[in-house]
PDB file of N, CA and C in Angstrom:
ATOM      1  N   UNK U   3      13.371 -21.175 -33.798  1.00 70.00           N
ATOM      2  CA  UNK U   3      13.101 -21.243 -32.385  1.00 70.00           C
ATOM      3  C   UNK U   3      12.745 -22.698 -32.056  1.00 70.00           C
ATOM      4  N   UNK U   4      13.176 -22.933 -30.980  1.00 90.00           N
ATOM      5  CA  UNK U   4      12.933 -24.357 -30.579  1.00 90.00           C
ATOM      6  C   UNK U   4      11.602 -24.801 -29.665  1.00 90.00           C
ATOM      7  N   UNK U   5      11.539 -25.572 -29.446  1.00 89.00           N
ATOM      8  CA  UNK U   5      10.026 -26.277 -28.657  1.00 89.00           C
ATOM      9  C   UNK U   5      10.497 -26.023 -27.124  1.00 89.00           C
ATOM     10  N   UNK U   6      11.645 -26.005 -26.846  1.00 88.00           N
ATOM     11  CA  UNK U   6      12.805 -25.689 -25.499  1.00 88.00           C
ATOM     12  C   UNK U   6      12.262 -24.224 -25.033  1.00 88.00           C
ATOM     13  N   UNK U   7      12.740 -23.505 -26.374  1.00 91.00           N
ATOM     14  CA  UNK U   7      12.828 -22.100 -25.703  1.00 91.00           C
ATOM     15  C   UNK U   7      11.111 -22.051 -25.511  1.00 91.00           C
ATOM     16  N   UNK U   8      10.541 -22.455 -26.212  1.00 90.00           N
ATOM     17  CA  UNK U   8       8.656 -21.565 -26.313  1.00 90.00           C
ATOM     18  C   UNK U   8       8.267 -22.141 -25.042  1.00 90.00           C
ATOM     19  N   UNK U   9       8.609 -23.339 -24.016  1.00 92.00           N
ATOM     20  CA  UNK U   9       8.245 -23.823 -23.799  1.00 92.00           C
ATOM     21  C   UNK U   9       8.837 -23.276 -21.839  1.00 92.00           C
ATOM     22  N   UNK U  10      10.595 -22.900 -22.400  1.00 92.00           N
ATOM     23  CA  UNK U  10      10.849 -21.919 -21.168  1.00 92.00           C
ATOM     24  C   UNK U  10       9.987 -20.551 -21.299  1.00 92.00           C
ATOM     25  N   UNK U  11       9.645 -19.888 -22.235  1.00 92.00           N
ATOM     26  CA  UNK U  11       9.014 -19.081 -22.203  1.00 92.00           C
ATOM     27  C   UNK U  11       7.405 -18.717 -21.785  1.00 92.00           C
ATOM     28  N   UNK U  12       7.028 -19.811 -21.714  1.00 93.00           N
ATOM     29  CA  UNK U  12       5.383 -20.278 -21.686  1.00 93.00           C
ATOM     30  C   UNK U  12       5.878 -20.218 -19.752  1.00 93.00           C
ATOM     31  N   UNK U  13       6.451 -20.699 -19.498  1.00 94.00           N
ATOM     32  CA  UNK U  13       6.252 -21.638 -18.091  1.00 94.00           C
ATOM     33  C   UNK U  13       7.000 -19.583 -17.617  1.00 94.00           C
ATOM     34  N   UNK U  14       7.738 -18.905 -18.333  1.00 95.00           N
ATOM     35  CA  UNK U  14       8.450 -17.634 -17.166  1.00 95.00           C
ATOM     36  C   UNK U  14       7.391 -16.547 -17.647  1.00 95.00           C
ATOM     37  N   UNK U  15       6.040 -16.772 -18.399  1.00 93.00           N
ATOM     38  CA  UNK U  15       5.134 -15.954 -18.567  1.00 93.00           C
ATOM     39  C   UNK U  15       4.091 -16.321 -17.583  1.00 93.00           C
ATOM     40  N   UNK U  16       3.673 -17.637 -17.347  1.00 94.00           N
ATOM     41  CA  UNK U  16       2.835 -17.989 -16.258  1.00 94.00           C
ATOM     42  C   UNK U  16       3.265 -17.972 -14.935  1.00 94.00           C
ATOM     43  N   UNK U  17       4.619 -18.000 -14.593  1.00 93.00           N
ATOM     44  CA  UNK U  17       4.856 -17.480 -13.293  1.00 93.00           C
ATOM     45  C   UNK U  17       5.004 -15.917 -13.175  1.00 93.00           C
ATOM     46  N   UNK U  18       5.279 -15.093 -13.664  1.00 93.00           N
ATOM     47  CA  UNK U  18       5.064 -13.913 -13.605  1.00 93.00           C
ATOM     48  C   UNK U  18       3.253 -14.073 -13.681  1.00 93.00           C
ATOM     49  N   UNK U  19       2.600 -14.272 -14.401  1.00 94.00           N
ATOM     50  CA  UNK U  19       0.826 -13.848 -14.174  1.00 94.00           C
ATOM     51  C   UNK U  19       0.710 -14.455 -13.122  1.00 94.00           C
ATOM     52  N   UNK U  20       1.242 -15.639 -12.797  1.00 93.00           N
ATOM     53  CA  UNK U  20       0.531 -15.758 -11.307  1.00 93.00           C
ATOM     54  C   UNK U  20       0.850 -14.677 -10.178  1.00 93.00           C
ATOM     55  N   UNK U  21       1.808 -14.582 -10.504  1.00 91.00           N
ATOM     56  CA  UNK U  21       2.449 -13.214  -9.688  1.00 91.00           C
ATOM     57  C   UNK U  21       1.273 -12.245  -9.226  1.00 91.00           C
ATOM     58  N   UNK U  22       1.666 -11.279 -10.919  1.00 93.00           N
ATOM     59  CA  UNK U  22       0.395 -10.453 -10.495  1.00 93.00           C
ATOM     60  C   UNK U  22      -1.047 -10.872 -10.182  1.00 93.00           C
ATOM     61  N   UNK U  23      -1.409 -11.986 -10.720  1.00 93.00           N
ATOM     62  CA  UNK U  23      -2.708 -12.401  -9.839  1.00 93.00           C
ATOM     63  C   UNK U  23      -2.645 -12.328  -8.251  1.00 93.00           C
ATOM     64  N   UNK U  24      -1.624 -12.871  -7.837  1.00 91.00           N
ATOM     65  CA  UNK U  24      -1.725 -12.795  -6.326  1.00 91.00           C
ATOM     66  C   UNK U  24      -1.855 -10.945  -5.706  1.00 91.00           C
ATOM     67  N   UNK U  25      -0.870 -10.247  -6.436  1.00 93.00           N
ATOM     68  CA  UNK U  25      -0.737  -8.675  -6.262  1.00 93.00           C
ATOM     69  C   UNK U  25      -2.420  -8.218  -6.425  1.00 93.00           C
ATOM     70  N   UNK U  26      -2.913  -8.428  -7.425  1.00 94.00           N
ATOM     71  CA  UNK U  26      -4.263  -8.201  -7.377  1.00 94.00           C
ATOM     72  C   UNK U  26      -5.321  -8.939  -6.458  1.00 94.00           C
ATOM     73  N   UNK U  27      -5.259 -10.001  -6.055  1.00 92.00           N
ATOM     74  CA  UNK U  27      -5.775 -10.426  -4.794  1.00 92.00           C
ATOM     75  C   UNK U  27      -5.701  -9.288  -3.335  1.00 92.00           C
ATOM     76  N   UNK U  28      -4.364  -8.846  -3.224  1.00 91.00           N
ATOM     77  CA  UNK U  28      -3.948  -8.827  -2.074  1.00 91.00           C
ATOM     78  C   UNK U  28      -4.503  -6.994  -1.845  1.00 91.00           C
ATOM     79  N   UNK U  29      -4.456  -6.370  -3.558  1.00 93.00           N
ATOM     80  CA  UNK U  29      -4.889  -5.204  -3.717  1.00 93.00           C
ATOM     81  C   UNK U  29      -6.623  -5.293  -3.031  1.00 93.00           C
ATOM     82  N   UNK U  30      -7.229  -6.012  -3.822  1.00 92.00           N
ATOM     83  CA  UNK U  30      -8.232  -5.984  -3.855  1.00 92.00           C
ATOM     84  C   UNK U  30      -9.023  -6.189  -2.409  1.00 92.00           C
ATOM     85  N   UNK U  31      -7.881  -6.982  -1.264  1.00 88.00           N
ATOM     86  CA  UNK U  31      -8.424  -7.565   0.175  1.00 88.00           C
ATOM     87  C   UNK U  31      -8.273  -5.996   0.888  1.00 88.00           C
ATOM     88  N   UNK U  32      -7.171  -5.680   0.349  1.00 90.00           N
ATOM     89  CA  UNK U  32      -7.267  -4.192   1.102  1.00 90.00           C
ATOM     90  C   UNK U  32      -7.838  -3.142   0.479  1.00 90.00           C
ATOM     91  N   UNK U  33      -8.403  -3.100  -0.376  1.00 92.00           N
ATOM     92  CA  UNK U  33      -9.496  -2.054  -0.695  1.00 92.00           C
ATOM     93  C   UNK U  33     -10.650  -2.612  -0.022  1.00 92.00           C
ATOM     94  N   UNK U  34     -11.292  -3.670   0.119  1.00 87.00           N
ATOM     95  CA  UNK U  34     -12.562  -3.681   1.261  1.00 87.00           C
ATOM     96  C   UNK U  34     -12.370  -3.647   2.186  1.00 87.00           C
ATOM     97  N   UNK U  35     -10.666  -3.978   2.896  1.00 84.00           N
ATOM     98  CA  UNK U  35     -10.882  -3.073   4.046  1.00 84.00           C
ATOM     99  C   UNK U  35     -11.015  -2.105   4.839  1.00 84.00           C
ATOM    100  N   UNK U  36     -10.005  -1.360   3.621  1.00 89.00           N
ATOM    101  CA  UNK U  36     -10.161   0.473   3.480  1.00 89.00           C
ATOM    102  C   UNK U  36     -11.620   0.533   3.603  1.00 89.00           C
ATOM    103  N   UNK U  37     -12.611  -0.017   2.326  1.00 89.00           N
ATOM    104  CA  UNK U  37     -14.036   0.597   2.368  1.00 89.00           C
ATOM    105  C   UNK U  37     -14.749   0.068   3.659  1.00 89.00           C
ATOM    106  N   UNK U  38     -14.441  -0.890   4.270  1.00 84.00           N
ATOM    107  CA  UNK U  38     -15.235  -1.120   6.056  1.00 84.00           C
ATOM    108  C   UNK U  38     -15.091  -0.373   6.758  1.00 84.00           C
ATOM    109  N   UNK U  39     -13.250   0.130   7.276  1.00 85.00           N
ATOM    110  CA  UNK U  39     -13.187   0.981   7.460  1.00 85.00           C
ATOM    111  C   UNK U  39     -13.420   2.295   7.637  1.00 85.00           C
ATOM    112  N   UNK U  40     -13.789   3.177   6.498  1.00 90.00           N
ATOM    113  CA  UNK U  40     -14.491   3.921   5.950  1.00 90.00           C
ATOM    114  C   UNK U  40     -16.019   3.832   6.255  1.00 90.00           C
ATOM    115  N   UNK U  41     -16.457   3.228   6.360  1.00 89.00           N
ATOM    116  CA  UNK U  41     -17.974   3.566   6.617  1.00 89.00           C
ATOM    117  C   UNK U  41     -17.771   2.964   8.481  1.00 89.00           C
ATOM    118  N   UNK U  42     -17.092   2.454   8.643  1.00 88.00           N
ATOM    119  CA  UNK U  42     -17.092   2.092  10.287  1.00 88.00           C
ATOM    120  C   UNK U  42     -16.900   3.975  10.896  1.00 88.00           C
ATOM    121  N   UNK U  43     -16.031   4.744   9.926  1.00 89.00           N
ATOM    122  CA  UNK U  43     -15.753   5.636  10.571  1.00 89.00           C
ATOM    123  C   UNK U  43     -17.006   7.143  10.366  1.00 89.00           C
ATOM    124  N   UNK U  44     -17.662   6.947   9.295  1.00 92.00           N
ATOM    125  CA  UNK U  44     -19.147   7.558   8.900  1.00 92.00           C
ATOM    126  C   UNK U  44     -20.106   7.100   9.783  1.00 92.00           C
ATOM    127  N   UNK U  45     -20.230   5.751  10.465  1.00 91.00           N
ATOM    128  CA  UNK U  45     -21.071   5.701  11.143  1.00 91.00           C
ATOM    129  C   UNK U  45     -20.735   6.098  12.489  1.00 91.00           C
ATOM    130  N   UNK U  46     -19.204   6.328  12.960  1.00 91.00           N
ATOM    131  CA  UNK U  46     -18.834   6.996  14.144  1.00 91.00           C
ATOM    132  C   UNK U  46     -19.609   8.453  14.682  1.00 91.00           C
ATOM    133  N   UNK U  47     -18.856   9.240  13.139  1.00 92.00           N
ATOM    134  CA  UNK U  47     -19.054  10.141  13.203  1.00 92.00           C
ATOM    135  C   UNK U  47     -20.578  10.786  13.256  1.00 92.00           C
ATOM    136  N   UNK U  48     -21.010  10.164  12.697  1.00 92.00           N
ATOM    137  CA  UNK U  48     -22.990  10.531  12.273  1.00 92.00           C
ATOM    138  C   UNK U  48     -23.197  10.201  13.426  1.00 92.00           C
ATOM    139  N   UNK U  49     -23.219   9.466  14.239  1.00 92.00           N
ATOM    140  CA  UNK U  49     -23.625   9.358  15.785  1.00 92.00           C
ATOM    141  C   UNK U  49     -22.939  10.134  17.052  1.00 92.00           C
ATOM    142  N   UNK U  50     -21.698  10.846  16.524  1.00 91.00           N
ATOM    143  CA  UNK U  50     -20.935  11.937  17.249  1.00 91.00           C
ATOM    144  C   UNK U  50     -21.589  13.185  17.290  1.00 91.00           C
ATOM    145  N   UNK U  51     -22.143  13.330  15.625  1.00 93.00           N
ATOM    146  CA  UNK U  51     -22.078  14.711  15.375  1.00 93.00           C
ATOM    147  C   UNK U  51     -23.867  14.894  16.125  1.00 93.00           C
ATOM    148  N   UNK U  52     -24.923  13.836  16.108  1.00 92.00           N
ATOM    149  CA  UNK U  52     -26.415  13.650  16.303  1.00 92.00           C
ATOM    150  C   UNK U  52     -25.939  13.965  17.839  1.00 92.00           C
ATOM    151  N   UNK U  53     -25.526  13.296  18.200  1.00 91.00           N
ATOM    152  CA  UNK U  53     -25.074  13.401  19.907  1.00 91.00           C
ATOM    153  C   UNK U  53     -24.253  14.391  20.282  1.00 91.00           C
ATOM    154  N   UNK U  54     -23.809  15.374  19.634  1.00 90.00           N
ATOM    155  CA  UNK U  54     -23.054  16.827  20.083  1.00 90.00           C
ATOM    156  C   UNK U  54     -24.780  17.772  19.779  1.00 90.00           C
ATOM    157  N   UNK U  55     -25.165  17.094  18.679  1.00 92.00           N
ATOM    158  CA  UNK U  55     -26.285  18.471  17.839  1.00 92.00           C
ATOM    159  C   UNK U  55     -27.718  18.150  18.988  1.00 92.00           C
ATOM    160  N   UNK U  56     -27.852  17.133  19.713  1.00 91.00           N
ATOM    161  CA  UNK U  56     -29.171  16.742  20.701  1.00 91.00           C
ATOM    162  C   UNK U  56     -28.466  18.071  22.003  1.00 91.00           C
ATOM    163  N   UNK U  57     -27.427  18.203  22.452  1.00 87.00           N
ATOM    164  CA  UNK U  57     -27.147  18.903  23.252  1.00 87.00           C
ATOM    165  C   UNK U  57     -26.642  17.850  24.926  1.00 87.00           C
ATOM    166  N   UNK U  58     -25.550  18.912  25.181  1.00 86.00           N
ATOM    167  CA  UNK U  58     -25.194  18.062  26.575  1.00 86.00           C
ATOM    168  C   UNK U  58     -26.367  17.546  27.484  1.00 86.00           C
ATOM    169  N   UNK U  59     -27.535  18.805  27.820  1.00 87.00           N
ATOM    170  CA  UNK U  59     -28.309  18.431  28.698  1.00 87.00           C
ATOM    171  C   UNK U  59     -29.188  16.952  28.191  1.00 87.00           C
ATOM    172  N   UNK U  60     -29.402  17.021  27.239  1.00 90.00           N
ATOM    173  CA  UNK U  60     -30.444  16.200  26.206  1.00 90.00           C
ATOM    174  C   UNK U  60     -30.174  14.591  26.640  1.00 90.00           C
ATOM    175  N   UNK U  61     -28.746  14.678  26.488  1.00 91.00           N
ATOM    176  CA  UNK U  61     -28.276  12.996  25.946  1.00 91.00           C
ATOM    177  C   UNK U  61     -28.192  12.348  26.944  1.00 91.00           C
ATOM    178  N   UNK U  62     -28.569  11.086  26.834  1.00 91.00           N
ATOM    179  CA  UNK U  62     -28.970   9.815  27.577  1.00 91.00           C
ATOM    180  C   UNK U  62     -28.196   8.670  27.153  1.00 91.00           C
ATOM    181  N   UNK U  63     -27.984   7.932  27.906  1.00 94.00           N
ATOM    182  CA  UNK U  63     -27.737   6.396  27.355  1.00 94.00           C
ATOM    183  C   UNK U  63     -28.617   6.090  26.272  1.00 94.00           C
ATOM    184  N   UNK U  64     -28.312   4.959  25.397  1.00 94.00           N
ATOM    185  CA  UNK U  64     -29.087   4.326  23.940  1.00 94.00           C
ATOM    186  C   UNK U  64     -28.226   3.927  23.428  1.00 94.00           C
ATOM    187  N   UNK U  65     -28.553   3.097  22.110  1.00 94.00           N
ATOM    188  CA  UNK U  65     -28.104   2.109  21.231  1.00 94.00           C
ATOM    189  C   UNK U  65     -28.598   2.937  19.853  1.00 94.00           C
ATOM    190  N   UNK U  66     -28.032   2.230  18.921  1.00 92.00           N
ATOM    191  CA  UNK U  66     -28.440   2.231  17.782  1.00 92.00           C
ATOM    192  C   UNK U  66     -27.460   1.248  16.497  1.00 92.00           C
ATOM    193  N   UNK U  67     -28.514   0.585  15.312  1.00 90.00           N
ATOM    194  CA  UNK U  67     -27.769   0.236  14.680  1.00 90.00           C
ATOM    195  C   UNK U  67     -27.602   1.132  13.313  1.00 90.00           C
ATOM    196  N   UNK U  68     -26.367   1.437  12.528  1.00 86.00           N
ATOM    197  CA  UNK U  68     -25.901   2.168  11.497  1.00 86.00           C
ATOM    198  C   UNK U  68     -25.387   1.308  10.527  1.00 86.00           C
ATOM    199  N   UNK U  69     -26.144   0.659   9.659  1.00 82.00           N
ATOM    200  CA  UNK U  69     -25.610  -0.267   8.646  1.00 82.00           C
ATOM    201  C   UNK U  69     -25.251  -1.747   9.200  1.00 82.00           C
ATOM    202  N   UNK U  70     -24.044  -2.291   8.957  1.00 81.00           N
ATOM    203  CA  UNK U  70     -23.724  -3.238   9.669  1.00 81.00           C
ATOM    204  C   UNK U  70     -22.918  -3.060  11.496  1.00 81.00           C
ATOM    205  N   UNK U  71     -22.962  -1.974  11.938  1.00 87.00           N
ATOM    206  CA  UNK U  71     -22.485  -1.590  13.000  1.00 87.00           C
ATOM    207  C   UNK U  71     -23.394  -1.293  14.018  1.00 87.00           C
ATOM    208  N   UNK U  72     -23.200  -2.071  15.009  1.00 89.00           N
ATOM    209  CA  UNK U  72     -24.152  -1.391  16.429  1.00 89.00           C
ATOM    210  C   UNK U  72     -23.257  -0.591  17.356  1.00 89.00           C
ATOM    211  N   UNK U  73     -24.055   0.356  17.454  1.00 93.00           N
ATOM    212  CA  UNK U  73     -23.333   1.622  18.425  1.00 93.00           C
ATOM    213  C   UNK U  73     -23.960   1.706  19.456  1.00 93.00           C
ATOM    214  N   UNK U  74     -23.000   1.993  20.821  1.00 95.00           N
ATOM    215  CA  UNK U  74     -23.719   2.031  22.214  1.00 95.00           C
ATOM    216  C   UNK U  74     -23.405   3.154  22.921  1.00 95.00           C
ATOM    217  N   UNK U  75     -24.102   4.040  23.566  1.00 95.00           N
ATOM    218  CA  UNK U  75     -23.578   5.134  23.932  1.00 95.00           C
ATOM    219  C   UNK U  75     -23.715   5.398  25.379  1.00 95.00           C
ATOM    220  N   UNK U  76     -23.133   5.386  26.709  1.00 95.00           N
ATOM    221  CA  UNK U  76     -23.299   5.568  28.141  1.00 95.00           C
ATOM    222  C   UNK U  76     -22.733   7.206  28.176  1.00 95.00           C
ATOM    223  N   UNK U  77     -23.668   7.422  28.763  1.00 94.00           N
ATOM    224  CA  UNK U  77     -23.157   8.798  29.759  1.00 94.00           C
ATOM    225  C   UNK U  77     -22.970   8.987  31.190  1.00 94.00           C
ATOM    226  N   UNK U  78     -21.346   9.236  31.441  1.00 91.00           N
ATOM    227  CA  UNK U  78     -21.114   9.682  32.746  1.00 91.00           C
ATOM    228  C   UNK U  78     -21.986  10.949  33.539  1.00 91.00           C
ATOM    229  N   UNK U  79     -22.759  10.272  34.456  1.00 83.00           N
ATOM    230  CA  UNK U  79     -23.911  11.535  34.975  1.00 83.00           C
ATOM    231  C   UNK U  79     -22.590  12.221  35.931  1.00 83.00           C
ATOM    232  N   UNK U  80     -22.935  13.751  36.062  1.00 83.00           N
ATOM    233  CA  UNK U  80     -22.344  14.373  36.854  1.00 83.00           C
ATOM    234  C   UNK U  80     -20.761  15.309  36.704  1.00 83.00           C
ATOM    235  N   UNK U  81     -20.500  15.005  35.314  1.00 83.00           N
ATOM    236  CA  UNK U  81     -19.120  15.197  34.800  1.00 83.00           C
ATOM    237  C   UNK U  81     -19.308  16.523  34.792  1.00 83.00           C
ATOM    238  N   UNK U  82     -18.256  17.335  34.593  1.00 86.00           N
ATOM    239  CA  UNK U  82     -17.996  18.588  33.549  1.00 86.00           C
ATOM    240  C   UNK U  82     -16.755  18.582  32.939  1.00 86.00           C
ATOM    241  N   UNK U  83     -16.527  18.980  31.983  1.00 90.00           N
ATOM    242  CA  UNK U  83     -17.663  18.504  30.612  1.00 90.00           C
ATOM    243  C   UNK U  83     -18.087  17.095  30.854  1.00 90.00           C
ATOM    244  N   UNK U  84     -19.764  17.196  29.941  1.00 91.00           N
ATOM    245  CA  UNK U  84     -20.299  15.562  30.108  1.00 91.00           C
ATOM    246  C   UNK U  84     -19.497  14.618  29.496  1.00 91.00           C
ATOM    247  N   UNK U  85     -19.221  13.456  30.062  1.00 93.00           N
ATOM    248  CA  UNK U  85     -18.651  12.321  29.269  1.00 93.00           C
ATOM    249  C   UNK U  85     -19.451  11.152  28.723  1.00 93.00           C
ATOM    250  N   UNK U  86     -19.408  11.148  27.311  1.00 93.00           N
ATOM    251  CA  UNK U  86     -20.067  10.294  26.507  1.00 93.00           C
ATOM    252  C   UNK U  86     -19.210   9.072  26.224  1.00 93.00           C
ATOM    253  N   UNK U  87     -19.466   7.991  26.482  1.00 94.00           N
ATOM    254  CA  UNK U  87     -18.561   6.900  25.631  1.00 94.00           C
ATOM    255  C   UNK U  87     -19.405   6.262  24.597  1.00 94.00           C
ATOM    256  N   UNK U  88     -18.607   6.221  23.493  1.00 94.00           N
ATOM    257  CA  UNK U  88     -19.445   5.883  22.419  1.00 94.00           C
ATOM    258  C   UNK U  88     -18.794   4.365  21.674  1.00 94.00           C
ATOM    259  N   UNK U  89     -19.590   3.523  21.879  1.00 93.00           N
ATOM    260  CA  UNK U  89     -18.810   2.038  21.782  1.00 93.00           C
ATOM    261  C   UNK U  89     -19.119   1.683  20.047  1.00 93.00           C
ATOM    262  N   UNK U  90     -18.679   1.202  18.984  1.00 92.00           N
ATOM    263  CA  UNK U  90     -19.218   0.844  17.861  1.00 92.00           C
ATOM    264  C   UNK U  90     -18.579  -0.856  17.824  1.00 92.00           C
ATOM    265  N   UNK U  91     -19.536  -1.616  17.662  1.00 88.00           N
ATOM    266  CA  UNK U  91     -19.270  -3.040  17.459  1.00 88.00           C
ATOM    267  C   UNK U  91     -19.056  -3.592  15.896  1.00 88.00           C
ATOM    268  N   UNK U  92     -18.113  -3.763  15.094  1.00 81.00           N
ATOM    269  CA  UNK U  92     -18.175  -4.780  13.995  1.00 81.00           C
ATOM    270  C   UNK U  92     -19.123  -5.626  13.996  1.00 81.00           C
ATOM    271  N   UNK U  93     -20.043  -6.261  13.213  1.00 71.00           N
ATOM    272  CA  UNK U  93     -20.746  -7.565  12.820  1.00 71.00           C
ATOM    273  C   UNK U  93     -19.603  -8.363  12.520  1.00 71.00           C
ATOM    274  N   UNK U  94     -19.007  -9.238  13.573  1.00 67.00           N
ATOM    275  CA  UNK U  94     -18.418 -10.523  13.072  1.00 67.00           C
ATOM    276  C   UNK U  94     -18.548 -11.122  12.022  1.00 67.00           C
ATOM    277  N   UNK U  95     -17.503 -11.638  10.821  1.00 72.00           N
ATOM    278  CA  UNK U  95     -17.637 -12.225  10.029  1.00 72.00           C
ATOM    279  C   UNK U  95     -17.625 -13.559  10.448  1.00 72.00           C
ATOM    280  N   UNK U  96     -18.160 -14.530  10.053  1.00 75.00           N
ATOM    281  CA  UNK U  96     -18.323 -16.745  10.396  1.00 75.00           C
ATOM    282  C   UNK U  96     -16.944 -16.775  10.926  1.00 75.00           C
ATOM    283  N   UNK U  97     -17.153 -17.385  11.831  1.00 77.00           N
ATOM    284  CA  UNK U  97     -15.768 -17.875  12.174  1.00 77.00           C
ATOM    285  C   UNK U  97     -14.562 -16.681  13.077  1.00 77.00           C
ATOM    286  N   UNK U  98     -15.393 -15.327  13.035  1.00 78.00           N
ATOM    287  CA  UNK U  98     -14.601 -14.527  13.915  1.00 78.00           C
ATOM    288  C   UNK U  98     -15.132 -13.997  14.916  1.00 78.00           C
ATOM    289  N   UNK U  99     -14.135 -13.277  16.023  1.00 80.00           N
ATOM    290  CA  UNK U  99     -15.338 -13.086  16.954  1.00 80.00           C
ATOM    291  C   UNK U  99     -15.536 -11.188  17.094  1.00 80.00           C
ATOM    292  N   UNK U 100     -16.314 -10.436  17.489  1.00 80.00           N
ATOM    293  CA  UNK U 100     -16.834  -9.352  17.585  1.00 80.00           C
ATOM    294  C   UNK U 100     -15.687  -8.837  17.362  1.00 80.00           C
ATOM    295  N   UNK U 101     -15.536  -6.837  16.913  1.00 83.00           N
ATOM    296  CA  UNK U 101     -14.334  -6.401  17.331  1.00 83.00           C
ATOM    297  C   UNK U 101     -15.384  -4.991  17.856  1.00 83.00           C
ATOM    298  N   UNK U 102     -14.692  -4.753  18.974  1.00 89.00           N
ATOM    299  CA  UNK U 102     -15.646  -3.610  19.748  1.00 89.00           C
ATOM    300  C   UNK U 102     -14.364  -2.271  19.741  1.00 89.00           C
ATOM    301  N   UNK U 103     -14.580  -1.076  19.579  1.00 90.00           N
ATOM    302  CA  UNK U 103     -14.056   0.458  19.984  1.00 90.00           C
ATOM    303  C   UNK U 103     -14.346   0.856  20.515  1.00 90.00           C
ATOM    304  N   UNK U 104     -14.046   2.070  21.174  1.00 92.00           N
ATOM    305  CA  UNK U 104     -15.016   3.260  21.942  1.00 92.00           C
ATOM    306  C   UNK U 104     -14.188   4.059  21.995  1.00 92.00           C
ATOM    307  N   UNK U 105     -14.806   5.306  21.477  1.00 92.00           N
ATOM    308  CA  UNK U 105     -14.422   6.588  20.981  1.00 92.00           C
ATOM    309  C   UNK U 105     -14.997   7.565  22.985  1.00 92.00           C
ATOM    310  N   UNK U 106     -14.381   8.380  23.261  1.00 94.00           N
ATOM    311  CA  UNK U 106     -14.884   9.426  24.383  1.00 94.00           C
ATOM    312  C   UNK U 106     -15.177  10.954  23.855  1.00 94.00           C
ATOM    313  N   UNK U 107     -16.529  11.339  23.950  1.00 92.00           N
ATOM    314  CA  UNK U 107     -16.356  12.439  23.365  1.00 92.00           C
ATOM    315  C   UNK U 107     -16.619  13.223  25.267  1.00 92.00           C
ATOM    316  N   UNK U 108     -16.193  14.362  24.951  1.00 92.00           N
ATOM    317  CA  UNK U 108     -16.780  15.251  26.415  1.00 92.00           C
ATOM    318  C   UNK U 108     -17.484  16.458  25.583  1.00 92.00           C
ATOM    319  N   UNK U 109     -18.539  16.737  25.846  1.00 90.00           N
ATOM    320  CA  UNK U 109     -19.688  17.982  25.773  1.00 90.00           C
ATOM    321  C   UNK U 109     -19.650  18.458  26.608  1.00 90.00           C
ATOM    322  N   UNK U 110     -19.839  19.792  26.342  1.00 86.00           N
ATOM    323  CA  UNK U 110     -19.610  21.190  27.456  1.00 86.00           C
ATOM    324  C   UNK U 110     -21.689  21.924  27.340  1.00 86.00           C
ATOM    325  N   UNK U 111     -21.604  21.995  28.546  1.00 77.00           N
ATOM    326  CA  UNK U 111     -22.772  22.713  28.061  1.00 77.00           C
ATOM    327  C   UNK U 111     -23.195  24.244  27.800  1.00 77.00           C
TER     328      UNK U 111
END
């Protein structure tokens, strides 16, 4: 074997690993976003299900924070069914700016 071939061989083994290094980067960016995701949507819900279980008459406007997420909740007075809007804010990462949702639930009383 020559110093040629080990040497094409060295250089078409390190471009393939860089390869998969990048594949594993790109795996890995979208599994924390799956998992933000994922708890963005646990903290939806835990504040859906508290705000169906307080009762239509009960619920009021309020805030609350759930981990890294602040949730805001307005109620349309006078509806039938009541209308809740339920806002959940991202904590901006440096350099980005807010990302806000709002989910509508309606309660019947």
């Amino acid at each position: 074997m020559s110093l040629a071939e080990v040497m094409v061989g060295l250089v078409l083994f390190t471009v393939g690993l860089i390869g998969l290094l990048g594949a594993t980067a790109a795996a890995a960016s979208t599994t924390i976003r799956a998992r933000s995701d994922l708890q963005w949507w646990a903290a939806v819900q835990w504040k859906a299900d508290s705000l169906i279980a307080v009762g239509a008459d009960n619920v009021t406007n309020g805030s609350d924070v759930v981990g890294d997420f602040l949730l805001k909740w307005e109620v349309t007075p006078k509806t039938t069914p009541l209308q809740v809007d339920l806002t959940i804010e991202r904590t901006p990462k440096p350099g980005r700016s807010a990302v806000a949702d709002t989910l509508v639930l309606y309660l019947v009383k």
